[in-house]
Amino acid sequence: NFEWHLYNSYNPDRIVHIKNTKDVPWIDSEIEKSPGILRAGLSLNPNLAAGWTGLAAQESYVGHDEASLAALHKADYLLNRTRNFGGVSAAALNQTRLRTRALTAEATGSYSEAVRVWSQAATALNYNSSSVEADVRRAINAAYNHDLSLLDDSRVWDALGESVNGPLLRAKREIAKAVVTGDWSKTAGDLESIELGARALGGDYYVPLRWVIQVHPWRAVALAQVGKIDDARKLVNSTPADCYTCLRARGLVEEAAKEEIVAADWFTRAIDIGPSLPFAFADAARLAIRTGDLKRASVLATRAREVGPGWPDAALLLGQVSLRLNKCEQGRSEIGAAAILSPHWAEPRRSMPNCVAPK
């Protein structure tokens, strides 16, 4: 069992090869059981880097982003600081290191670092991570770093061809575009269409739980943003209660419904299960600004900045809160940091204050 789950988590393109997943309901249950099985195996050999990278993947698939990040840190240590590199072969070592670094950067919002590492992965000797998918992930991370130039580059996306991960990556493209631009007008329909296409293909193209965890929360947010609150609640409430992004999405849906107290509670729950991740802290800080609680907003934004030092949105958010609290120099410093982290983003330059002491 350990070997089967390790193989399939370390080779995400090969989760299962069948005609139609709806005929085999055990697939999702196997994914849900994978983290426990992998942890049992790692208890026997905790120095197996492939076990930790596999565990990181499987924890991510079920929405346990905090546990996934912890596994990535352990894998990175084994791959770079131990004598036998966690048992990874010389042929696989460089690509495994790059993938681990890129995923770690993504998890904490260090998108410029993720772009840099995925760029290296795209040109490195290919092992268990196609150069095509590395290019796509680079484009998605560049978008989250406020550089949309690659997001609709047909050369990047056409190269995906018939990749089994293609539909899910295309859904993530639409999510990134909406999150960064704030334009959710077509997102719900586009995500539903992409998912229906993947479901029609069946087999490896559509593993339902991955869509529930990685796409449904954002489709719910998109529905809420265009005023379809009841539909949004129905969809997001069908997602797991121990999924970090799902809890964030429940908060974002309630915020769109102007249920600020309920939204704050969902953000707090997300923070509780993901204290090393910056995103729910930022969600809660923005809500606190909206409700006029600048002191709480400052605490939350500071924490987002601490756990996501490479995330430009956290730096800008803290800078904006600081300005509202009349801390001009701190605000200027943080906004300047956002501009450095995201050189293509115009907002930090528009927000930069002129801290001139009154005469």
Short mmCIF file of C-alpha atoms in Angstrom, two decimals:
data_model
loop_
_atom_site.label_atom_id
_atom_site.label_comp_id
_atom_site.label_asym_id
_atom_site.label_seq_id
_atom_site.Cartn_x
_atom_site.Cartn_y
_atom_site.Cartn_z
CA ASN A 1 0.00 0.00 0.00
CA PHE A 2 2.78 2.44 0.87
CA GLU A 3 4.56 1.77 -2.41
CA TRP A 4 1.34 2.17 -4.42
CA HIS A 5 0.45 5.48 -2.81
CA LEU A 6 4.03 6.73 -3.01
CA TYR A 7 4.21 5.89 -6.71
CA ASN A 8 0.93 7.55 -7.53
CA SER A 9 1.52 10.65 -5.40
CA TYR A 10 5.01 11.08 -6.82
CA ASN A 11 3.65 10.59 -10.32
CA PRO A 12 0.47 12.69 -10.35
CA ASP A 13 -0.11 12.04 -14.05
CA ARG A 14 -0.54 8.35 -13.23
CA ILE A 15 -3.09 8.41 -10.42
CA VAL A 16 -5.23 5.86 -12.22
CA HIS A 17 -5.78 4.68 -15.79
CA ILE A 18 -9.43 3.83 -16.41
CA LYS A 19 -12.15 4.87 -18.79
CA ASN A 20 -14.51 6.66 -16.44
CA THR A 21 -13.92 7.57 -12.80
CA LYS A 22 -17.65 7.73 -12.03
CA ASP A 23 -17.69 3.93 -12.25
CA VAL A 24 -15.04 3.54 -9.53
CA PRO A 25 -15.97 5.61 -6.45
CA TRP A 26 -12.95 4.25 -4.58
CA ILE A 27 -10.62 6.70 -6.36
CA ASP A 28 -11.50 9.66 -4.15
CA SER A 29 -11.41 7.52 -1.01
CA GLU A 30 -7.93 6.29 -1.98
CA ILE A 31 -6.75 9.89 -2.35
CA GLU A 32 -8.22 10.74 1.05
CA LYS A 33 -6.43 7.75 2.63
CA SER A 34 -3.10 8.46 0.95
CA PRO A 35 -1.68 10.92 3.53
CA GLY A 36 -2.21 8.44 6.37
CA ILE A 37 -0.66 5.57 4.43
CA LEU A 38 2.33 7.68 3.41
CA ARG A 39 2.85 8.85 6.99
CA ALA A 40 2.80 5.23 8.15
CA GLY A 41 5.49 4.41 5.62
CA LEU A 42 7.56 7.44 6.58
CA SER A 43 7.43 6.37 10.21
CA LEU A 44 9.50 3.38 9.08
CA ASN A 45 11.91 5.48 6.99
CA PRO A 46 11.64 9.20 7.75
CA ASN A 47 14.70 9.97 5.61
CA LEU A 48 13.01 9.12 2.31
CA ALA A 49 12.67 12.40 0.40
CA ALA A 50 10.32 10.91 -2.17
CA GLY A 51 7.98 9.97 0.67
CA TRP A 52 7.85 13.57 1.87
CA THR A 53 7.34 15.04 -1.61
CA GLY A 54 4.61 12.47 -2.15
CA LEU A 55 3.03 13.34 1.17
CA ALA A 56 3.15 17.05 0.30
CA ALA A 57 1.29 16.33 -2.94
CA GLN A 58 -1.35 14.19 -1.28
CA GLU A 59 -1.94 16.63 1.58
CA SER A 60 -2.37 19.37 -0.99
CA TYR A 61 -4.87 17.25 -2.94
CA VAL A 62 -7.11 17.00 0.14
CA GLY A 63 -6.75 20.68 1.07
CA HIS A 64 -4.33 20.30 3.98
CA ASP A 65 -2.06 23.14 2.88
CA GLU A 66 -0.30 23.54 6.24
CA ALA A 67 0.64 19.87 6.36
CA SER A 68 1.71 20.01 2.71
CA LEU A 69 4.05 22.93 3.42
CA ALA A 70 5.57 21.12 6.41
CA ALA A 71 6.24 18.06 4.23
CA LEU A 72 7.86 20.25 1.57
CA HIS A 73 10.19 21.75 4.19
CA LYS A 74 11.19 18.26 5.33
CA ALA A 75 11.79 17.14 1.74
CA ASP A 76 13.86 20.24 1.00
CA TYR A 77 16.05 19.53 4.02
CA LEU A 78 16.66 15.93 2.92
CA LEU A 79 17.31 16.90 -0.69
CA ASN A 80 19.85 19.59 0.13
CA ARG A 81 21.40 18.93 3.54
CA THR A 82 21.81 15.18 3.91
CA ARG A 83 24.58 12.99 2.61
CA ASN A 84 22.50 10.76 0.36
CA PHE A 85 19.98 13.47 -0.65
CA GLY A 86 17.04 11.59 0.83
CA GLY A 87 17.64 8.56 -1.33
CA VAL A 88 16.83 10.37 -4.58
CA SER A 89 18.82 9.22 -7.60
CA ALA A 90 21.30 11.53 -9.29
CA ALA A 91 19.14 11.61 -12.42
CA ALA A 92 16.10 12.84 -10.50
CA LEU A 93 17.80 15.04 -7.92
CA ASN A 94 17.92 18.40 -9.69
CA GLN A 95 14.35 18.30 -10.96
CA THR A 96 13.05 17.10 -7.59
CA ARG A 97 14.86 19.92 -5.81
CA LEU A 98 13.47 22.49 -8.23
CA ARG A 99 9.91 21.23 -7.97
CA THR A 100 10.09 21.20 -4.18
CA ARG A 101 11.45 24.75 -4.04
CA ALA A 102 8.84 26.04 -6.47
CA LEU A 103 5.94 24.46 -4.61
CA THR A 104 7.27 25.80 -1.29
CA ALA A 105 7.47 29.31 -2.75
CA GLU A 106 3.91 29.05 -4.09
CA ALA A 107 2.59 27.93 -0.71
CA THR A 108 3.72 31.14 1.00
CA GLY A 109 3.03 33.61 -1.82
CA SER A 110 6.66 34.00 -2.92
CA TYR A 111 5.55 34.08 -6.51
CA SER A 112 8.61 35.80 -7.98
CA GLU A 113 10.75 33.00 -6.52
CA ALA A 114 8.32 30.39 -7.85
CA VAL A 115 8.55 31.95 -11.32
CA ARG A 116 12.33 31.84 -11.18
CA VAL A 117 12.45 28.20 -10.09
CA TRP A 118 9.77 26.97 -12.50
CA SER A 119 11.78 28.67 -15.26
CA GLN A 120 14.76 26.58 -14.27
CA ALA A 121 12.61 23.45 -14.13
CA ALA A 122 11.34 24.13 -17.64
CA THR A 123 14.88 23.97 -19.05
CA ALA A 124 16.35 21.33 -16.74
CA LEU A 125 16.66 17.63 -17.48
CA ASN A 126 13.10 16.40 -17.37
CA TYR A 127 12.11 13.99 -14.60
CA ASN A 128 8.56 13.53 -13.36
CA SER A 129 7.66 17.13 -14.23
CA SER A 130 7.31 18.01 -17.87
CA SER A 131 8.93 21.20 -19.10
CA VAL A 132 5.57 22.13 -20.62
CA GLU A 133 3.80 22.02 -17.28
CA ALA A 134 6.65 23.90 -15.64
CA ASP A 135 6.10 26.68 -18.20
CA VAL A 136 2.39 26.73 -17.40
CA ARG A 137 3.02 26.90 -13.67
CA ARG A 138 5.48 29.72 -14.30
CA ALA A 139 2.74 31.62 -16.14
CA ILE A 140 0.23 31.12 -13.31
CA ASN A 141 2.73 32.23 -10.67
CA ALA A 142 3.72 35.25 -12.75
CA ALA A 143 0.05 36.22 -12.84
CA TYR A 144 -0.23 35.99 -9.06
CA ASN A 145 2.82 38.25 -8.98
CA HIS A 146 0.81 40.74 -11.06
CA ASP A 147 2.45 40.01 -14.42
CA LEU A 148 -0.33 38.78 -16.71
CA SER A 149 1.77 38.71 -19.88
CA LEU A 150 2.08 34.90 -19.99
CA LEU A 151 -1.41 34.03 -18.84
CA ASP A 152 -2.97 34.17 -22.30
CA ASP A 153 0.15 33.34 -24.29
CA SER A 154 -1.14 30.68 -26.67
CA ARG A 155 2.33 29.19 -27.10
CA VAL A 156 2.42 28.29 -23.40
CA TRP A 157 -1.06 26.82 -23.22
CA ASP A 158 -1.27 25.12 -26.61
CA ALA A 159 1.85 23.16 -25.70
CA LEU A 160 -0.14 21.41 -22.97
CA GLY A 161 -1.85 19.41 -25.67
CA GLU A 162 -3.49 16.30 -24.25
CA SER A 163 -1.83 16.43 -20.83
CA VAL A 164 -4.11 14.88 -18.21
CA ASN A 165 -3.39 17.86 -15.97
CA GLY A 166 -4.35 20.27 -18.74
CA PRO A 167 -7.98 20.91 -17.71
CA LEU A 168 -7.09 21.52 -14.07
CA LEU A 169 -4.25 23.87 -15.03
CA ARG A 170 -6.55 25.77 -17.37
CA ALA A 171 -9.03 26.14 -14.52
CA LYS A 172 -6.24 27.50 -12.35
CA ARG A 173 -5.43 30.01 -15.07
CA GLU A 174 -8.98 31.39 -14.89
CA ILE A 175 -8.80 31.51 -11.09
CA ALA A 176 -5.51 33.40 -11.13
CA LYS A 177 -6.84 35.88 -13.67
CA ALA A 178 -9.94 36.63 -11.57
CA VAL A 179 -8.06 36.88 -8.27
CA VAL A 180 -5.50 39.31 -9.68
CA THR A 181 -7.77 41.49 -11.83
CA GLY A 182 -10.85 41.38 -9.61
CA ASP A 183 -12.99 40.62 -12.68
CA TRP A 184 -15.17 37.62 -11.76
CA SER A 185 -17.89 38.25 -14.33
CA LYS A 186 -17.20 35.15 -16.48
CA THR A 187 -15.21 33.04 -14.08
CA ALA A 188 -17.95 30.80 -12.68
CA GLY A 189 -19.20 29.86 -16.13
CA ASP A 190 -15.69 29.29 -17.49
CA LEU A 191 -14.73 27.05 -14.56
CA GLU A 192 -17.91 25.02 -14.89
CA SER A 193 -17.32 24.59 -18.62
CA ILE A 194 -13.73 23.44 -18.12
CA GLU A 195 -14.81 20.95 -15.46
CA LEU A 196 -17.59 19.54 -17.62
CA GLY A 197 -15.06 19.04 -20.41
CA ALA A 198 -12.69 17.21 -18.06
CA ARG A 199 -15.53 15.05 -16.75
CA ALA A 200 -16.50 14.11 -20.31
CA LEU A 201 -12.93 12.98 -20.98
CA GLY A 202 -13.00 10.89 -17.79
CA GLY A 203 -10.14 8.73 -16.62
CA ASP A 204 -7.03 10.59 -15.49
CA TYR A 205 -8.48 13.88 -16.70
CA TYR A 206 -11.10 14.00 -13.97
CA VAL A 207 -10.47 12.95 -10.39
CA PRO A 208 -13.49 14.57 -8.66
CA LEU A 209 -11.91 15.31 -5.28
CA ARG A 210 -9.15 17.39 -6.84
CA TRP A 211 -11.75 19.61 -8.49
CA VAL A 212 -13.76 19.89 -5.28
CA ILE A 213 -10.67 21.05 -3.39
CA GLN A 214 -8.88 23.15 -5.99
CA VAL A 215 -11.67 24.61 -8.14
CA HIS A 216 -15.06 24.54 -6.39
CA PRO A 217 -14.08 27.05 -3.67
CA TRP A 218 -13.12 29.61 -6.30
CA ARG A 219 -16.18 28.90 -8.43
CA ALA A 220 -18.23 29.63 -5.30
CA VAL A 221 -16.39 32.92 -4.80
CA ALA A 222 -17.05 33.79 -8.44
CA LEU A 223 -20.76 33.10 -8.01
CA ALA A 224 -20.86 35.28 -4.90
CA GLN A 225 -19.06 38.10 -6.68
CA VAL A 226 -21.81 38.28 -9.31
CA GLY A 227 -24.57 38.22 -6.69
CA LYS A 228 -25.51 34.53 -6.75
CA ILE A 229 -25.08 34.13 -3.01
CA ASP A 230 -27.39 31.14 -2.51
CA ASP A 231 -25.67 29.18 -5.28
CA ALA A 232 -22.29 30.16 -3.90
CA ARG A 233 -23.17 29.01 -0.39
CA LYS A 234 -24.55 25.72 -1.65
CA LEU A 235 -21.38 24.98 -3.58
CA VAL A 236 -18.84 26.10 -0.99
CA ASN A 237 -20.68 24.37 1.86
CA SER A 238 -20.25 21.09 -0.01
CA THR A 239 -16.46 21.37 0.27
CA PRO A 240 -14.52 19.78 3.17
CA ALA A 241 -14.40 21.57 6.51
CA ASP A 242 -10.70 20.79 6.98
CA CYS A 243 -9.64 22.33 3.66
CA TYR A 244 -7.75 25.62 4.03
CA THR A 245 -8.83 27.19 0.74
CA CYS A 246 -12.39 26.00 1.27
CA LEU A 247 -12.62 27.82 4.61
CA ARG A 248 -11.16 30.96 3.06
CA ALA A 249 -13.73 30.72 0.28
CA ARG A 250 -16.58 30.39 2.78
CA GLY A 251 -15.37 33.62 4.34
CA LEU A 252 -15.10 35.37 0.98
CA VAL A 253 -18.62 34.27 0.05
CA GLU A 254 -20.03 35.63 3.32
CA GLU A 255 -18.06 38.84 2.90
CA ALA A 256 -19.65 39.29 -0.53
CA ALA A 257 -23.02 38.71 1.16
CA LYS A 258 -22.14 41.48 3.66
CA GLU A 259 -22.21 39.01 6.55
CA GLU A 260 -19.01 40.37 8.06
CA ILE A 261 -19.22 38.58 11.42
CA VAL A 262 -19.75 35.22 9.76
CA ALA A 263 -16.98 35.92 7.26
CA ALA A 264 -14.55 36.83 10.04
CA ASP A 265 -15.29 33.54 11.77
CA TRP A 266 -14.49 31.54 8.63
CA PHE A 267 -11.22 33.43 8.14
CA THR A 268 -10.30 32.71 11.77
CA ARG A 269 -10.96 29.01 11.21
CA ALA A 270 -8.72 29.06 8.15
CA ILE A 271 -5.98 30.77 10.16
CA ASP A 272 -6.32 28.13 12.85
CA ILE A 273 -5.62 25.28 10.42
CA GLY A 274 -3.04 27.21 8.37
CA PRO A 275 -1.00 29.41 10.73
CA SER A 276 2.10 29.26 8.52
CA LEU A 277 0.21 30.50 5.45
CA PRO A 278 -0.34 34.21 4.75
CA PHE A 279 -3.55 34.24 2.72
CA ALA A 280 -6.26 33.94 5.40
CA PHE A 281 -4.45 36.52 7.53
CA ALA A 282 -4.70 38.91 4.58
CA ASP A 283 -8.37 38.04 3.99
CA ALA A 284 -9.14 38.80 7.61
CA ALA A 285 -7.09 42.03 7.54
CA ARG A 286 -8.96 43.34 4.51
CA LEU A 287 -12.26 42.57 6.22
CA ALA A 288 -11.08 44.37 9.36
CA ILE A 289 -10.24 47.44 7.26
CA ARG A 290 -13.70 47.29 5.74
CA THR A 291 -15.32 47.19 9.18
CA GLY A 292 -13.11 49.98 10.51
CA ASP A 293 -11.03 47.93 12.97
CA LEU A 294 -7.60 49.25 11.95
CA LYS A 295 -5.84 47.94 15.03
CA ARG A 296 -6.92 44.37 14.24
CA ALA A 297 -6.14 44.92 10.57
CA SER A 298 -2.61 45.95 11.48
CA VAL A 299 -2.04 42.84 13.60
CA LEU A 300 -3.36 40.55 10.88
CA ALA A 301 -1.49 42.27 8.06
CA THR A 302 1.72 42.13 10.07
CA ARG A 303 1.28 38.40 10.53
CA ALA A 304 0.57 37.91 6.82
CA ARG A 305 3.80 39.77 6.10
CA GLU A 306 5.76 37.64 8.58
CA VAL A 307 4.67 34.26 7.22
CA GLY A 308 4.64 35.46 3.60
CA PRO A 309 7.70 37.72 3.32
CA GLY A 310 7.89 37.16 -0.43
CA TRP A 311 4.22 37.94 -1.11
CA PRO A 312 3.86 41.47 -2.53
CA ASP A 313 0.16 41.66 -1.63
CA ALA A 314 1.00 41.27 2.06
CA ALA A 315 3.59 44.04 1.88
CA LEU A 316 1.18 46.41 0.12
CA LEU A 317 -1.61 45.56 2.55
CA LEU A 318 0.56 46.28 5.59
CA GLY A 319 1.73 49.49 3.96
CA GLN A 320 -1.82 50.64 3.36
CA VAL A 321 -2.86 49.84 6.93
CA SER A 322 0.17 51.71 8.24
CA LEU A 323 -0.80 54.80 6.25
CA ARG A 324 -4.31 54.68 7.72
CA LEU A 325 -2.71 54.59 11.17
CA ASN A 326 -0.60 57.65 10.26
CA LYS A 327 2.62 55.61 10.18
CA CYS A 328 3.84 57.14 6.95
CA GLU A 329 7.45 55.94 6.98
CA GLN A 330 6.44 52.35 7.73
CA GLY A 331 3.79 52.56 5.04
CA ARG A 332 6.29 53.87 2.54
CA SER A 333 8.76 51.12 3.41
CA GLU A 334 6.22 48.33 3.00
CA ILE A 335 4.79 49.71 -0.22
CA GLY A 336 8.33 50.00 -1.55
CA ALA A 337 8.91 46.35 -0.67
CA ALA A 338 5.78 45.40 -2.63
CA ALA A 339 7.11 47.29 -5.65
CA ILE A 340 10.41 45.40 -5.45
CA LEU A 341 8.73 42.02 -5.06
CA SER A 342 6.37 42.72 -7.97
CA PRO A 343 8.09 45.03 -10.46
CA HIS A 344 5.25 44.77 -13.02
CA TRP A 345 2.56 45.83 -10.52
CA ALA A 346 1.47 49.44 -10.91
CA GLU A 347 -0.53 49.63 -7.67
CA PRO A 348 2.43 50.06 -5.26
CA ARG A 349 3.71 52.98 -7.28
CA ARG A 350 0.29 54.59 -7.28
CA SER A 351 0.03 54.06 -3.53
CA MET A 352 3.47 55.41 -2.59
CA PRO A 353 3.02 58.34 -0.17
CA ASN A 354 5.17 61.41 0.10
CA CYS A 355 6.16 61.48 3.75
CA VAL A 356 6.94 65.13 4.21
CA ALA A 357 6.96 66.37 7.80
CA PRO A 358 4.69 69.41 8.29
CA LYS A 359 6.44 72.74 8.75
#
